PDB file of C-alpha atoms in Angstrom:
ATOM      1  CA  MET A   1     171.817 -75.644  39.943  1.00  0.00           C
ATOM      2  CA  SER A   2     168.767 -73.665  38.825  1.00  0.00           C
ATOM      3  CA  LEU A   3     165.233 -74.040  40.129  1.00  0.00           C
ATOM      4  CA  ARG A   4     164.377 -75.707  36.808  1.00  0.00           C
ATOM      5  CA  ALA A   5     167.112 -78.276  37.373  1.00  0.00           C
ATOM      6  CA  GLY A   6     166.031 -78.818  40.962  1.00  0.00           C
ATOM      7  CA  THR A   7     162.447 -79.348  39.918  1.00  0.00           C
ATOM      8  CA  ALA A   8     163.613 -81.782  37.240  1.00  0.00           C
ATOM      9  CA  ILE A   9     165.155 -83.998  39.894  1.00  0.00           C
ATOM     10  CA  LEU A  10     161.811 -84.372  41.556  1.00  0.00           C
ATOM     11  CA  LYS A  11     159.861 -84.858  38.331  1.00  0.00           C
ATOM     12  CA  ARG A  12     162.102 -87.758  37.321  1.00  0.00           C
ATOM     13  CA  SER A  13     160.799 -89.958  40.115  1.00  0.00           C
ATOM     14  CA  ARG A  14     157.821 -92.117  39.264  1.00  0.00           C
ATOM     15  CA  TYR A  15     155.942 -90.555  42.121  1.00  0.00           C
ATOM     16  CA  SER A  16     156.542 -87.023  40.953  1.00  0.00           C
ATOM     17  CA  LEU A  17     155.791 -87.947  37.367  1.00  0.00           C
ATOM     18  CA  ARG A  18     152.338 -89.074  38.420  1.00  0.00           C
ATOM     19  CA  LEU A  19     151.817 -85.742  40.115  1.00  0.00           C
ATOM     20  CA  TYR A  20     153.086 -83.897  37.063  1.00  0.00           C
ATOM     21  CA  ASP A  21     150.735 -85.764  34.731  1.00  0.00           C
ATOM     22  CA  GLN A  22     147.819 -84.744  36.914  1.00  0.00           C
ATOM     23  CA  THR A  23     148.702 -81.110  37.410  1.00  0.00           C
ATOM     24  CA  ARG A  24     151.238 -80.309  34.627  1.00  0.00           C
ATOM     25  CA  ALA A  25     153.238 -78.530  37.311  1.00  0.00           C
ATOM     26  CA  PHE A  26     154.152 -78.813  40.961  1.00  0.00           C
ATOM     27  CA  THR A  27     151.562 -77.653  43.418  1.00  0.00           C
ATOM     28  CA  CYS A  28     153.903 -76.100  45.958  1.00  0.00           C
ATOM     29  CA  THR A  29     153.493 -74.370  49.251  1.00  0.00           C
ATOM     30  CA  THR A  30     156.174 -72.215  50.790  1.00  0.00           C
ATOM     31  CA  GLY A  31     157.478 -72.341  54.323  1.00  0.00           C
ATOM     32  CA  ARG A  32     155.325 -71.036  57.100  1.00  0.00           C
ATOM     33  CA  SER A  33     156.685 -68.744  59.781  1.00  0.00           C
ATOM     34  CA  GLN A  34     159.761 -70.058  61.562  1.00  0.00           C
ATOM     35  CA  GLN A  35     159.253 -71.197  65.122  1.00  0.00           C
ATOM     36  CA  THR A  36     161.797 -70.402  67.783  1.00  0.00           C
ATOM     37  CA  ALA A  37     162.295 -72.196  71.067  1.00  0.00           C
ATOM     38  CA  GLY A  38     161.948 -69.859  73.989  1.00  0.00           C
ATOM     39  CA  GLN A  39     163.012 -72.428  76.557  1.00  0.00           C
ATOM     40  CA  PRO A  40     166.641 -72.147  77.721  1.00  0.00           C
ATOM     41  CA  LYS A  41     168.775 -74.808  76.056  1.00  0.00           C
ATOM     42  CA  ASP A  42     169.960 -76.305  79.343  1.00  0.00           C
ATOM     43  CA  ASP A  43     166.343 -76.956  80.369  1.00  0.00           C
ATOM     44  CA  ARG A  44     165.110 -78.461  77.093  1.00  0.00           C
ATOM     45  CA  THR A  45     164.463 -82.170  76.831  1.00  0.00           C
ATOM     46  CA  THR A  46     164.028 -84.539  73.929  1.00  0.00           C
ATOM     47  CA  HIS A  47     163.413 -88.227  73.421  1.00  0.00           C
ATOM     48  CA  PHE A  48     165.942 -91.025  73.240  1.00  0.00           C
ATOM     49  CA  GLY A  49     163.646 -93.782  72.096  1.00  0.00           C
ATOM     50  CA  PHE A  50     160.885 -93.770  74.699  1.00  0.00           C
ATOM     51  CA  GLU A  51     163.146 -92.190  77.313  1.00  0.00           C
ATOM     52  CA  THR A  52     163.058 -88.438  77.976  1.00  0.00           C
ATOM     53  CA  VAL A  53     166.573 -87.000  78.254  1.00  0.00           C
ATOM     54  CA  PRO A  54     168.190 -83.545  78.292  1.00  0.00           C
ATOM     55  CA  GLU A  55     169.025 -82.333  74.785  1.00  0.00           C
ATOM     56  CA  SER A  56     172.659 -82.102  75.808  1.00  0.00           C
ATOM     57  CA  ALA A  57     172.739 -85.833  76.554  1.00  0.00           C
ATOM     58  CA  LYS A  58     171.088 -87.224  73.428  1.00  0.00           C
ATOM     59  CA  GLU A  59     174.038 -86.729  71.072  1.00  0.00           C
ATOM     60  CA  SER A  60     176.349 -88.891  73.178  1.00  0.00           C
ATOM     61  CA  LYS A  61     173.674 -91.542  73.692  1.00  0.00           C
ATOM     62  CA  VAL A  62     172.960 -91.825  69.960  1.00  0.00           C
ATOM     63  CA  GLY A  63     176.686 -91.815  69.291  1.00  0.00           C
ATOM     64  CA  ALA A  64     177.127 -94.810  71.573  1.00  0.00           C
ATOM     65  CA  VAL A  65     174.396 -96.698  69.698  1.00  0.00           C
ATOM     66  CA  PHE A  66     175.964 -96.164  66.288  1.00  0.00           C
ATOM     67  CA  SER A  67     179.477 -96.834  67.533  1.00  0.00           C
ATOM     68  CA  SER A  68     178.106-100.173  68.671  1.00  0.00           C
ATOM     69  CA  VAL A  69     176.314-101.066  65.419  1.00  0.00           C
ATOM     70  CA  ALA A  70     178.747 -99.562  62.869  1.00  0.00           C
ATOM     71  CA  SER A  71     180.312-102.878  61.879  1.00  0.00           C
ATOM     72  CA  SER A  72     176.914-104.583  61.633  1.00  0.00           C
ATOM     73  CA  TYR A  73     175.065-101.691  59.988  1.00  0.00           C
ATOM     74  CA  ASP A  74     173.715-103.736  57.078  1.00  0.00           C
ATOM     75  CA  THR A  75     172.454-106.402  59.455  1.00  0.00           C
ATOM     76  CA  MET A  76     170.722-103.706  61.483  1.00  0.00           C
ATOM     77  CA  ASN A  77     168.959-102.292  58.435  1.00  0.00           C
ATOM     78  CA  ASP A  78     168.026-105.784  57.242  1.00  0.00           C
ATOM     79  CA  LEU A  79     166.279-106.363  60.559  1.00  0.00           C
ATOM     80  CA  MET A  80     164.622-102.945  60.667  1.00  0.00           C
ATOM     81  CA  SER A  81     163.305-103.117  57.087  1.00  0.00           C
ATOM     82  CA  LEU A  82     162.605-106.841  56.742  1.00  0.00           C
ATOM     83  CA  GLY A  83     165.521-106.963  54.316  1.00  0.00           C
ATOM     84  CA  ILE A  84     164.268-104.529  51.695  1.00  0.00           C
ATOM     85  CA  HIS A  85     166.225-101.382  52.603  1.00  0.00           C
ATOM     86  CA  ARG A  86     168.510-102.006  49.617  1.00  0.00           C
ATOM     87  CA  LEU A  87     165.555-101.792  47.230  1.00  0.00           C
ATOM     88  CA  TRP A  88     164.376 -98.597  48.916  1.00  0.00           C
ATOM     89  CA  LYS A  89     167.843 -97.047  48.592  1.00  0.00           C
ATOM     90  CA  ASP A  90     168.049 -98.012  44.920  1.00  0.00           C
ATOM     91  CA  HIS A  91     164.648 -96.418  44.268  1.00  0.00           C
ATOM     92  CA  PHE A  92     165.608 -93.324  46.271  1.00  0.00           C
ATOM     93  CA  VAL A  93     168.716 -92.756  44.143  1.00  0.00           C
ATOM     94  CA  ARG A  94     166.929 -93.456  40.847  1.00  0.00           C
ATOM     95  CA  SER A  95     164.215 -90.958  41.782  1.00  0.00           C
ATOM     96  CA  LEU A  96     166.858 -88.254  42.195  1.00  0.00           C
ATOM     97  CA  ASN A  97     168.773 -89.200  39.018  1.00  0.00           C
ATOM     98  CA  PRO A  98     172.054 -87.593  40.126  1.00  0.00           C
ATOM     99  CA  GLY A  99     174.502 -86.276  37.572  1.00  0.00           C
ATOM    100  CA  SER A 100     174.541 -84.531  34.179  1.00  0.00           C
ATOM    101  CA  ALA A 101     174.413 -80.943  35.462  1.00  0.00           C
ATOM    102  CA  THR A 102     175.562 -78.441  32.806  1.00  0.00           C
ATOM    103  CA  ASP A 103     176.474 -74.781  32.747  1.00  0.00           C
ATOM    104  CA  SER A 104     175.359 -72.172  30.186  1.00  0.00           C
ATOM    105  CA  THR A 105     177.826 -73.542  27.613  1.00  0.00           C
ATOM    106  CA  GLY A 106     176.489 -77.064  27.947  1.00  0.00           C
ATOM    107  CA  ALA A 107     179.695 -78.323  29.576  1.00  0.00           C
ATOM    108  CA  PHE A 108     179.368 -80.976  32.251  1.00  0.00           C
ATOM    109  CA  GLN A 109     179.981 -79.565  35.726  1.00  0.00           C
ATOM    110  CA  GLY A 110     178.641 -82.350  37.879  1.00  0.00           C
ATOM    111  CA  TRP A 111     176.623 -82.029  41.053  1.00  0.00           C
ATOM    112  CA  ASN A 112     177.850 -81.224  44.532  1.00  0.00           C
ATOM    113  CA  ILE A 113     176.002 -83.706  46.767  1.00  0.00           C
ATOM    114  CA  LEU A 114     176.030 -83.680  50.562  1.00  0.00           C
ATOM    115  CA  ASP A 115     174.982 -87.006  52.098  1.00  0.00           C
ATOM    116  CA  ILE A 116     174.195 -86.463  55.766  1.00  0.00           C
ATOM    117  CA  ALA A 117     174.354 -89.291  58.324  1.00  0.00           C
ATOM    118  CA  GLY A 118     175.766 -91.329  55.470  1.00  0.00           C
ATOM    119  CA  GLY A 119     178.776 -92.751  57.271  1.00  0.00           C
ATOM    120  CA  THR A 120     178.936 -96.201  55.694  1.00  0.00           C
ATOM    121  CA  GLY A 121     178.584 -94.806  52.178  1.00  0.00           C
ATOM    122  CA  ASP A 122     175.494 -96.781  51.150  1.00  0.00           C
ATOM    123  CA  ILE A 123     173.826 -93.807  49.483  1.00  0.00           C
ATOM    124  CA  ALA A 124     177.014 -92.064  48.339  1.00  0.00           C
ATOM    125  CA  PHE A 125     178.294 -95.060  46.373  1.00  0.00           C
ATOM    126  CA  ARG A 126     174.912 -95.488  44.720  1.00  0.00           C
ATOM    127  CA  MET A 127     174.828 -91.788  43.790  1.00  0.00           C
ATOM    128  CA  LEU A 128     178.262 -91.909  42.220  1.00  0.00           C
ATOM    129  CA  ASP A 129     177.512 -95.143  40.367  1.00  0.00           C
ATOM    130  CA  HIS A 130     174.289 -93.680  38.983  1.00  0.00           C
ATOM    131  CA  ALA A 131     175.945 -90.450  37.864  1.00  0.00           C
ATOM    132  CA  THR A 132     178.818 -92.340  36.257  1.00  0.00           C
ATOM    133  CA  ILE A 133     176.985 -95.234  34.619  1.00  0.00           C
ATOM    134  CA  VAL A 134     173.543 -93.840  33.858  1.00  0.00           C
ATOM    135  CA  ASN A 135     174.382 -90.206  33.128  1.00  0.00           C
ATOM    136  CA  ASN A 136     177.974 -90.624  31.929  1.00  0.00           C
ATOM    137  CA  ASP A 137     179.013 -87.970  34.435  1.00  0.00           C
ATOM    138  CA  ALA A 138     182.475 -88.351  35.974  1.00  0.00           C
ATOM    139  CA  ARG A 139     182.412 -84.986  37.747  1.00  0.00           C
ATOM    140  CA  THR A 140     179.579 -85.302  40.247  1.00  0.00           C
ATOM    141  CA  LYS A 141     181.005 -85.594  43.750  1.00  0.00           C
ATOM    142  CA  VAL A 142     179.620 -86.614  47.122  1.00  0.00           C
ATOM    143  CA  THR A 143     180.656 -85.546  50.589  1.00  0.00           C
ATOM    144  CA  VAL A 144     179.657 -88.144  53.154  1.00  0.00           C
ATOM    145  CA  SER A 145     179.004 -86.433  56.472  1.00  0.00           C
ATOM    146  CA  ASP A 146     178.423 -88.192  59.764  1.00  0.00           C
ATOM    147  CA  ILE A 147     178.760 -87.227  63.400  1.00  0.00           C
ATOM    148  CA  ASN A 148     180.063 -90.674  64.309  1.00  0.00           C
ATOM    149  CA  PRO A 149     183.732 -91.486  63.582  1.00  0.00           C
ATOM    150  CA  GLU A 150     183.159 -95.243  63.714  1.00  0.00           C
ATOM    151  CA  MET A 151     180.505 -95.007  60.998  1.00  0.00           C
ATOM    152  CA  LEU A 152     182.833 -92.877  58.857  1.00  0.00           C
ATOM    153  CA  ALA A 153     185.643 -95.388  59.379  1.00  0.00           C
ATOM    154  CA  GLU A 154     183.327 -98.121  58.123  1.00  0.00           C
ATOM    155  CA  GLY A 155     182.522 -95.992  55.069  1.00  0.00           C
ATOM    156  CA  ARG A 156     186.178 -95.340  54.294  1.00  0.00           C
ATOM    157  CA  LYS A 157     186.886 -99.066  54.566  1.00  0.00           C
ATOM    158  CA  ARG A 158     184.031 -99.900  52.199  1.00  0.00           C
ATOM    159  CA  SER A 159     185.091 -97.195  49.751  1.00  0.00           C
ATOM    160  CA  LEU A 160     188.356 -99.065  49.152  1.00  0.00           C
ATOM    161  CA  LYS A 161     186.313-101.632  47.217  1.00  0.00           C
ATOM    162  CA  THR A 162     184.991 -98.929  44.857  1.00  0.00           C
ATOM    163  CA  GLN A 163     186.577 -96.935  42.056  1.00  0.00           C
ATOM    164  CA  TYR A 164     186.062 -93.713  44.019  1.00  0.00           C
ATOM    165  CA  ALA A 165     188.555 -94.314  46.842  1.00  0.00           C
ATOM    166  CA  GLY A 166     191.219 -91.636  46.824  1.00  0.00           C
ATOM    167  CA  SER A 167     189.493 -89.574  44.141  1.00  0.00           C
ATOM    168  CA  ASP A 168     188.215 -86.033  44.499  1.00  0.00           C
ATOM    169  CA  ARG A 169     184.694 -87.326  43.839  1.00  0.00           C
ATOM    170  CA  LEU A 170     184.317 -88.783  47.328  1.00  0.00           C
ATOM    171  CA  GLU A 171     185.064 -87.077  50.637  1.00  0.00           C
ATOM    172  CA  PHE A 172     184.283 -87.903  54.250  1.00  0.00           C
ATOM    173  CA  LEU A 173     183.407 -85.248  56.825  1.00  0.00           C
ATOM    174  CA  GLU A 174     182.854 -85.657  60.559  1.00  0.00           C
ATOM    175  CA  ALA A 175     180.190 -83.085  61.402  1.00  0.00           C
ATOM    176  CA  ASN A 176     176.948 -82.466  63.265  1.00  0.00           C
ATOM    177  CA  ALA A 177     174.056 -81.953  60.820  1.00  0.00           C
ATOM    178  CA  GLU A 178     172.640 -79.262  63.083  1.00  0.00           C
ATOM    179  CA  ARG A 179     175.840 -77.182  62.842  1.00  0.00           C
ATOM    180  CA  LEU A 180     177.414 -77.358  59.374  1.00  0.00           C
ATOM    181  CA  SER A 181     179.538 -74.240  59.720  1.00  0.00           C
ATOM    182  CA  MET A 182     182.232 -75.719  57.463  1.00  0.00           C
ATOM    183  CA  VAL A 183     179.756 -75.922  54.540  1.00  0.00           C
ATOM    184  CA  GLN A 184     179.205 -72.657  52.695  1.00  0.00           C
ATOM    185  CA  ASN A 185     175.829 -71.063  52.109  1.00  0.00           C
ATOM    186  CA  ASN A 186     174.196 -71.900  48.753  1.00  0.00           C
ATOM    187  CA  SER A 187     176.894 -74.415  47.808  1.00  0.00           C
ATOM    188  CA  VAL A 188     175.112 -77.793  47.560  1.00  0.00           C
ATOM    189  CA  ASP A 189     172.990 -79.085  44.668  1.00  0.00           C
ATOM    190  CA  LEU A 190     171.488 -82.074  46.456  1.00  0.00           C
ATOM    191  CA  TYR A 191     171.233 -82.793  50.194  1.00  0.00           C
ATOM    192  CA  THR A 192     170.360 -86.371  51.110  1.00  0.00           C
ATOM    193  CA  VAL A 193     169.776 -88.086  54.434  1.00  0.00           C
ATOM    194  CA  ALA A 194     168.764 -91.741  54.647  1.00  0.00           C
ATOM    195  CA  PHE A 195     167.709 -93.427  57.883  1.00  0.00           C
ATOM    196  CA  GLY A 196     169.448 -90.785  59.941  1.00  0.00           C
ATOM    197  CA  ILE A 197     167.325 -87.748  60.684  1.00  0.00           C
ATOM    198  CA  ARG A 198     165.136 -89.513  63.236  1.00  0.00           C
ATOM    199  CA  ASN A 199     168.234 -89.730  65.472  1.00  0.00           C
ATOM    200  CA  PHE A 200     168.972 -85.986  65.408  1.00  0.00           C
ATOM    201  CA  THR A 201     168.494 -84.005  68.596  1.00  0.00           C
ATOM    202  CA  ASN A 202     166.910 -80.999  66.876  1.00  0.00           C
ATOM    203  CA  LYS A 203     165.447 -82.045  63.560  1.00  0.00           C
ATOM    204  CA  GLN A 204     164.102 -78.598  62.734  1.00  0.00           C
ATOM    205  CA  ARG A 205     167.513 -77.034  63.171  1.00  0.00           C
ATOM    206  CA  ALA A 206     169.004 -79.666  60.852  1.00  0.00           C
ATOM    207  CA  LEU A 207     166.352 -78.886  58.232  1.00  0.00           C
ATOM    208  CA  GLU A 208     167.190 -75.198  58.471  1.00  0.00           C
ATOM    209  CA  GLU A 209     170.876 -76.017  57.984  1.00  0.00           C
ATOM    210  CA  ALA A 210     169.940 -78.059  54.921  1.00  0.00           C
ATOM    211  CA  TYR A 211     168.082 -75.046  53.562  1.00  0.00           C
ATOM    212  CA  ARG A 212     171.070 -72.784  54.225  1.00  0.00           C
ATOM    213  CA  VAL A 213     173.684 -74.913  52.450  1.00  0.00           C
ATOM    214  CA  LEU A 214     171.541 -75.754  49.404  1.00  0.00           C
ATOM    215  CA  LYS A 215     171.741 -73.602  46.299  1.00  0.00           C
ATOM    216  CA  PRO A 216     168.527 -71.895  45.177  1.00  0.00           C
ATOM    217  CA  GLY A 217     166.765 -74.625  43.229  1.00  0.00           C
ATOM    218  CA  GLY A 218     168.629 -77.293  45.204  1.00  0.00           C
ATOM    219  CA  VAL A 219     166.796 -80.341  46.505  1.00  0.00           C
ATOM    220  CA  PHE A 220     166.426 -81.774  49.992  1.00  0.00           C
ATOM    221  CA  ALA A 221     165.686 -85.514  49.903  1.00  0.00           C
ATOM    222  CA  CYS A 222     165.105 -87.767  52.905  1.00  0.00           C
ATOM    223  CA  LEU A 223     164.528 -91.519  53.133  1.00  0.00           C
ATOM    224  CA  GLU A 224     163.335 -92.534  56.580  1.00  0.00           C
ATOM    225  CA  PHE A 225     161.267 -95.090  58.453  1.00  0.00           C
ATOM    226  CA  SER A 226     157.744 -93.772  58.822  1.00  0.00           C
ATOM    227  CA  LYS A 227     154.169 -94.682  59.754  1.00  0.00           C
ATOM    228  CA  VAL A 228     152.487 -97.744  58.247  1.00  0.00           C
ATOM    229  CA  ASN A 229     149.182 -96.730  56.703  1.00  0.00           C
ATOM    230  CA  ASN A 230     147.280-100.019  57.110  1.00  0.00           C
ATOM    231  CA  ARG A 231     146.102-100.904  60.610  1.00  0.00           C
ATOM    232  CA  LEU A 232     146.485-104.673  60.216  1.00  0.00           C
ATOM    233  CA  PHE A 233     149.908-104.382  58.580  1.00  0.00           C
ATOM    234  CA  ASP A 234     150.945-101.846  61.215  1.00  0.00           C
ATOM    235  CA  GLY A 235     150.067-104.288  63.988  1.00  0.00           C
ATOM    236  CA  ILE A 236     152.093-107.047  62.370  1.00  0.00           C
ATOM    237  CA  TYR A 237     155.078-104.772  61.753  1.00  0.00           C
ATOM    238  CA  LYS A 238     155.080-103.393  65.301  1.00  0.00           C
ATOM    239  CA  ARG A 239     154.873-106.891  66.724  1.00  0.00           C
ATOM    240  CA  TRP A 240     157.928-107.800  64.644  1.00  0.00           C
ATOM    241  CA  SER A 241     159.758-104.582  65.541  1.00  0.00           C
ATOM    242  CA  PHE A 242     159.269-104.654  69.299  1.00  0.00           C
ATOM    243  CA  GLY A 243     159.107-108.400  69.803  1.00  0.00           C
ATOM    244  CA  ALA A 244     161.726-109.785  67.452  1.00  0.00           C
ATOM    245  CA  ILE A 245     164.270-107.128  66.519  1.00  0.00           C
ATOM    246  CA  PRO A 246     165.733-106.471  70.003  1.00  0.00           C
ATOM    247  CA  LEU A 247     165.943-110.207  70.615  1.00  0.00           C
ATOM    248  CA  ILE A 248     167.685-110.809  67.299  1.00  0.00           C
ATOM    249  CA  GLY A 249     169.982-107.883  68.069  1.00  0.00           C
ATOM    250  CA  GLN A 250     170.960-109.673  71.247  1.00  0.00           C
ATOM    251  CA  LEU A 251     171.581-112.951  69.434  1.00  0.00           C
ATOM    252  CA  VAL A 252     173.334-111.555  66.356  1.00  0.00           C
ATOM    253  CA  ALA A 253     175.216-108.562  67.765  1.00  0.00           C
ATOM    254  CA  ALA A 254     175.061-109.135  71.531  1.00  0.00           C
ATOM    255  CA  ASP A 255     173.462-105.686  71.773  1.00  0.00           C
ATOM    256  CA  ARG A 256     169.801-105.712  72.699  1.00  0.00           C
ATOM    257  CA  ALA A 257     169.749-102.139  74.028  1.00  0.00           C
ATOM    258  CA  SER A 258     170.881-100.495  70.769  1.00  0.00           C
ATOM    259  CA  TYR A 259     168.282-102.341  68.725  1.00  0.00           C
ATOM    260  CA  GLN A 260     165.590-101.538  71.283  1.00  0.00           C
ATOM    261  CA  TYR A 261     166.439 -97.846  70.923  1.00  0.00           C
ATOM    262  CA  LEU A 262     166.301 -98.047  67.131  1.00  0.00           C
ATOM    263  CA  VAL A 263     162.776 -99.479  67.023  1.00  0.00           C
ATOM    264  CA  GLU A 264     161.642 -96.943  69.617  1.00  0.00           C
ATOM    265  CA  SER A 265     163.155 -94.106  67.564  1.00  0.00           C
ATOM    266  CA  ILE A 266     160.973 -95.112  64.616  1.00  0.00           C
ATOM    267  CA  GLU A 267     157.858 -94.991  66.786  1.00  0.00           C
ATOM    268  CA  LYS A 268     158.776 -91.489  68.012  1.00  0.00           C
ATOM    269  CA  PHE A 269     159.505 -90.072  64.562  1.00  0.00           C
ATOM    270  CA  PRO A 270     156.850 -87.671  63.194  1.00  0.00           C
ATOM    271  CA  SER A 271     154.193 -88.911  60.797  1.00  0.00           C
ATOM    272  CA  GLN A 272     154.535 -88.281  57.081  1.00  0.00           C
ATOM    273  CA  ALA A 273     152.307 -85.195  57.238  1.00  0.00           C
ATOM    274  CA  GLU A 274     154.029 -83.834  60.351  1.00  0.00           C
ATOM    275  CA  PHE A 275     157.486 -84.201  58.830  1.00  0.00           C
ATOM    276  CA  ARG A 276     156.279 -82.639  55.582  1.00  0.00           C
ATOM    277  CA  ASN A 277     155.185 -79.620  57.615  1.00  0.00           C
ATOM    278  CA  MET A 278     158.587 -79.426  59.296  1.00  0.00           C
ATOM    279  CA  ILE A 279     160.298 -79.339  55.883  1.00  0.00           C
ATOM    280  CA  GLU A 280     157.890 -76.602  54.809  1.00  0.00           C
ATOM    281  CA  ASP A 281     158.584 -74.635  57.984  1.00  0.00           C
ATOM    282  CA  ALA A 282     162.293 -74.676  57.135  1.00  0.00           C
ATOM    283  CA  GLY A 283     161.471 -72.705  53.967  1.00  0.00           C
ATOM    284  CA  PHE A 284     161.258 -75.387  51.296  1.00  0.00           C
ATOM    285  CA  MET A 285     158.676 -75.608  48.534  1.00  0.00           C
ATOM    286  CA  ILE A 286     156.792 -78.881  48.818  1.00  0.00           C
ATOM    287  CA  PRO A 287     155.868 -80.925  45.718  1.00  0.00           C
ATOM    288  CA  GLY A 288     152.336 -82.288  45.861  1.00  0.00           C
ATOM    289  CA  GLN A 289     151.597 -83.971  49.185  1.00  0.00           C
ATOM    290  CA  GLY A 290     155.335 -83.997  49.888  1.00  0.00           C
ATOM    291  CA  TRP A 291     156.153 -87.674  50.348  1.00  0.00           C
ATOM    292  CA  GLU A 292     156.087 -91.107  48.738  1.00  0.00           C
ATOM    293  CA  ASP A 293     155.263 -94.118  50.907  1.00  0.00           C
ATOM    294  CA  LEU A 294     157.337 -97.259  50.456  1.00  0.00           C
ATOM    295  CA  THR A 295     156.057-100.732  51.360  1.00  0.00           C
ATOM    296  CA  GLY A 296     152.857 -99.473  52.889  1.00  0.00           C
ATOM    297  CA  GLY A 297     154.536 -96.663  54.801  1.00  0.00           C
ATOM    298  CA  ILE A 298     157.247 -98.653  56.582  1.00  0.00           C
ATOM    299  CA  ALA A 299     159.477 -96.020  55.015  1.00  0.00           C
ATOM    300  CA  ALA A 300     158.843 -92.811  53.095  1.00  0.00           C
ATOM    301  CA  ILE A 301     160.724 -90.476  50.771  1.00  0.00           C
ATOM    302  CA  HIS A 302     160.336 -86.752  51.457  1.00  0.00           C
ATOM    303  CA  LYS A 303     161.510 -83.989  49.108  1.00  0.00           C
ATOM    304  CA  GLY A 304     161.626 -80.221  49.108  1.00  0.00           C
ATOM    305  CA  VAL A 305     163.049 -77.561  46.774  1.00  0.00           C
ATOM    306  CA  LYS A 306     164.807 -74.424  47.949  1.00  0.00           C
ATOM    307  CA  PRO A 307     163.100 -71.588  46.073  1.00  0.00           C
ATOM    308  CA  VAL A 308     164.899 -68.950  44.039  1.00  0.00           C
ATOM    309  CA  ILE A 309     164.325 -65.659  45.843  1.00  0.00           C
TER     310      ILE A 309
END
């Protein structure tokens, strides 16, 4: 996919269209100098919610959380988003407008989409439906990648209710987003991650892997819980998050600890501006301010384009 095609993905969102009307082009910045960690890996720590843990321990701890919530994933997201995560996901997919890629002859080739931390298939099924129904594209394919086998099993089970089960348009891959050695350089048109990157041990490394696997002109797109931008609303939302969600998790799923971690992981995730800078540091060009707030900043969509060098 060319840089022009990648830019077109971004321009098709209502957010990007507003920016385009104002500037008639993207105002982009390129990645700043890469930062390297000088601390030995065995000594590095990270956060698991509000707890500080060795980096080597976080992966297994997060894995245990998602193994626990895999069968009740929709319920979890309903609680975390006050029930509107489905609307956010629909908007996220529409803003990317997947499908209808063509080669120099005008023949449909379809997009190669990599959906990271997408185990249950929520985003993948929406992408394929949009490409098929809206863009009349039956060639776009999605690889759903997740580090957690229970989440992937849930996605495979759900896929049986779609037209894509057993087709070459939908694949499932168990992999760590920080080490995608099985995915070739410059091979992906669109990299998506929804409500997953905040759980990664090394988010910067995952962003650099996204940059590596994307084609020049390819698009990185992330939907994630973020920072509410109204103080009063933020107070209300945090009271709900920390006071009600773990309790409901205990009542609904008999799992207070997993839901407590999930609300803490949102609090520890970088702000919109900080995460925008991380995407830039990975080498991406950033459109406009780099993000679109949803529902007052409860969630945000971030995008970046891999430049043609």
